[in-house]
C-alpha cells in the first residue's frame, strides 16, 4: 500500500518541478523587458511581418490564453523552431542529448567511485594526514572554475603530452571497435574535468556523514563484539552514510549540468551544452529555451528515479 | 596548535540546527559584542583564515587601485601573443593588449558583480526566510519554491535570461541575484525556524504586537552568523557564475572581467597555445573563491565557543 503511495508522491513532485520550470520559462519569456516578438524572430523585419509573427505564435492573445497554448505545445513535444537552422528545436537537441548524458553519467560514476573511498579514508583517520589532505582537496575542489580546469587538462594532456584528443567526441573515418575507442578517448578529458569540480563537495559530505555514523551506538556495539574495525567502517558505517550522500548527488545534479555546459564548450563536445554556447553566439532563443527545459526534465527525471530507488533500498525513506 | 582546517561540516545539507551555539539563545547587546570579540580572538589564531583575509584584502586593494597599477587595457599593439616577460608581466593577448592590465581591471568587475549580486540575494533571501519562519502560511510556499528552484539546472536558466535581457553589468548582477536567493533562504530558514519558537521570542510577542520590532531586535541578530557564512558562499558562487556567463559570451562586452579574458582567448583560437591568456585569470578566480571559502570555514570555526579561550 505504502509503496504505491510513496512512488506516486515522488512522481507527483517530479511533475510539479517540471511544471514550475515551464511556468518560470513562460513568465520570463513574456515578462522580461523587450519585445516578445524578438524572442521568436530576428530583429530586422517590417511591421507587417512582426504582426504576422505575433499572430502566428499567438502572442496577440491575452497572457492566460498564451499560457495554455504554450503548455499545449510543450505537451506535444513542440519546442519551437531554431532561428538559424530552421528545423524543430527538439530535432536539434535530440542528436545532442546522448552526448551530454554520456558525459554527465561518466562524471557522476567517477565522482562516486573516487569520492566514497576518499571520504571514508578521511573519516577513518580523523585529524591525521589523510584527513587533512582530503579536506584540502575538498575545499580546493569546491573553488575550481570549470573552464580553467578543462583548459589546464587540455593544455597538459592534449597539447604538451599529446596523449589524448583536444576536442570533439569521436574521430572521423573510423568504424566498429575503433570508433568506440575514439569515443572513449575523447571522453576522458571532459569527464575528468567535470569529476574534479564535483569531487570536493562529495568527498567532504561523505567524510562528514561517515564521521557521524561512526559515533552511533551500533558502531560501539559492533566494536565491543570484536568485529574488525575495517569491516565496521566499510560495511556498517558506510552503508548508513550512503543515504545523505545520495541526497547530495540529487541536489548537485543541476550544478553538474551547469558544469557540463562549460566543459562541453571548452572541449567542443557536441552535447546540449555546446549547443547552448553556439545558440548564445547566434542569439537563437528557441534553442536556449528548449535546452533549458530539456535539461530540467532530465535532471528532474534522474532525481525522481534515484529517490524512488532509494525508497526501495532504505525502508526509513518510505516511512518519512 | 589550532586546527588549520576545522571539522566544521562544510556542506550545509547535513548541518544540524546548531542549538548549542550562543547565537541562538543569546540576545543581542553587550553579550553579543563580547562573543564577537572572542570570535575575533579565536579567528586571529587561525593561519589559513588570516591568509585568506589577506588575499581578499589584496584583491580588493588591486581593484580599487587598478588605474594606478596599469593603464586600462584598450590600446592595441603589434606585440601580439607575447609570452610573459620583463616588458609584459603576464604577456599580451591576440590583439596585443596587456593581460596584466586585463586581470587587474577585471578584478573590479568580478568583485562588483559578486558584491552586488550577493548583497541583493542576501537581503531578499533573508527577508523571505524570516517572513516564512514568522508566518507559517508563508513558510509552506517559501519551502516549496526554494526546493523547486534548487532542483533545477540554474546555469542554463541564467544563460536564457541573460541572453534575452541583453548582456550588461546590471543584467548579470540581477540574473545571478535572482537565482541565488533560494540558497540563502534555505540556509537562513532552518536557523530562523529554530529561533522563532524560543521562549524569549515568545516573551517578546507577549509584550508587543510590533512584529517588525521583534524581527529586527531578536530574529535577525540570531540568524546573523548564518547570514555571514552565506554572504561568503553566495559571493563566491556569484564569482563563478559571472565568470561562467562571461566565458559563454554573455558578459558585459564593454567592461573587462576574468571570464571575458577566457572567452576572448577561446574566440581568438589562441586558448590552447598561449597558456598565459588562461592561466592568470584562472589563478585570479581561484584565489578569490578559495580565500572566500577558507574565510567562511575559519569564521565558522572561530564562532564555535569550544574554540574560544578558556
Short mmCIF file of N, CA and C in Angstrom, two decimals, chain B residues 70-76 97-103 105-106 256 260:
data_model
loop_
_atom_site.label_atom_id
_atom_site.label_comp_id
_atom_site.label_asym_id
_atom_site.label_seq_id
_atom_site.Cartn_x
_atom_site.Cartn_y
_atom_site.Cartn_z
N UNK B 70 47.96 50.08 -13.61
CA UNK B 70 48.09 49.80 -15.02
C UNK B 70 47.10 50.64 -15.81
N UNK B 71 47.48 51.00 -17.03
CA UNK B 71 46.55 51.71 -17.90
C UNK B 71 45.43 50.76 -18.30
N UNK B 72 44.24 51.30 -18.55
CA UNK B 72 43.14 50.45 -18.96
C UNK B 72 43.51 49.67 -20.22
N UNK B 73 43.15 48.38 -20.29
CA UNK B 73 43.60 47.53 -21.39
C UNK B 73 42.84 47.80 -22.69
N UNK B 74 43.12 48.92 -23.33
CA UNK B 74 42.40 49.24 -24.55
C UNK B 74 43.34 49.32 -25.75
N UNK B 75 44.57 49.78 -25.50
CA UNK B 75 45.47 50.07 -26.62
C UNK B 75 45.94 48.78 -27.29
N UNK B 76 45.66 48.69 -28.58
CA UNK B 76 46.18 47.57 -29.35
C UNK B 76 47.64 47.83 -29.66
N UNK B 97 47.03 43.40 -26.41
CA UNK B 97 46.74 44.08 -25.15
C UNK B 97 47.42 43.35 -24.00
N UNK B 98 47.72 44.12 -22.94
CA UNK B 98 48.41 43.56 -21.78
C UNK B 98 47.46 42.67 -20.97
N UNK B 99 47.83 41.39 -20.75
CA UNK B 99 46.99 40.52 -19.95
C UNK B 99 47.00 40.99 -18.49
N UNK B 100 48.15 41.55 -18.04
CA UNK B 100 48.23 42.06 -16.67
C UNK B 100 47.14 43.12 -16.43
N UNK B 101 47.05 44.06 -17.39
CA UNK B 101 46.04 45.11 -17.25
C UNK B 101 44.63 44.52 -17.25
N UNK B 102 44.41 43.52 -18.10
CA UNK B 102 43.08 42.91 -18.18
C UNK B 102 42.71 42.23 -16.86
N UNK B 103 43.70 41.55 -16.24
CA UNK B 103 43.43 40.86 -14.98
C UNK B 103 43.17 41.87 -13.87
N UNK B 105 42.16 45.09 -14.12
CA UNK B 105 40.89 45.77 -14.32
C UNK B 105 39.72 44.80 -14.22
N UNK B 106 39.95 43.54 -14.57
CA UNK B 106 38.89 42.53 -14.45
C UNK B 106 38.49 42.27 -13.01
N UNK B 256 36.04 44.85 -18.78
CA UNK B 256 36.86 43.65 -18.65
C UNK B 256 36.46 42.85 -17.43
N UNK B 260 35.72 37.23 -19.27
CA UNK B 260 35.85 37.74 -20.63
C UNK B 260 37.23 37.45 -21.21
#
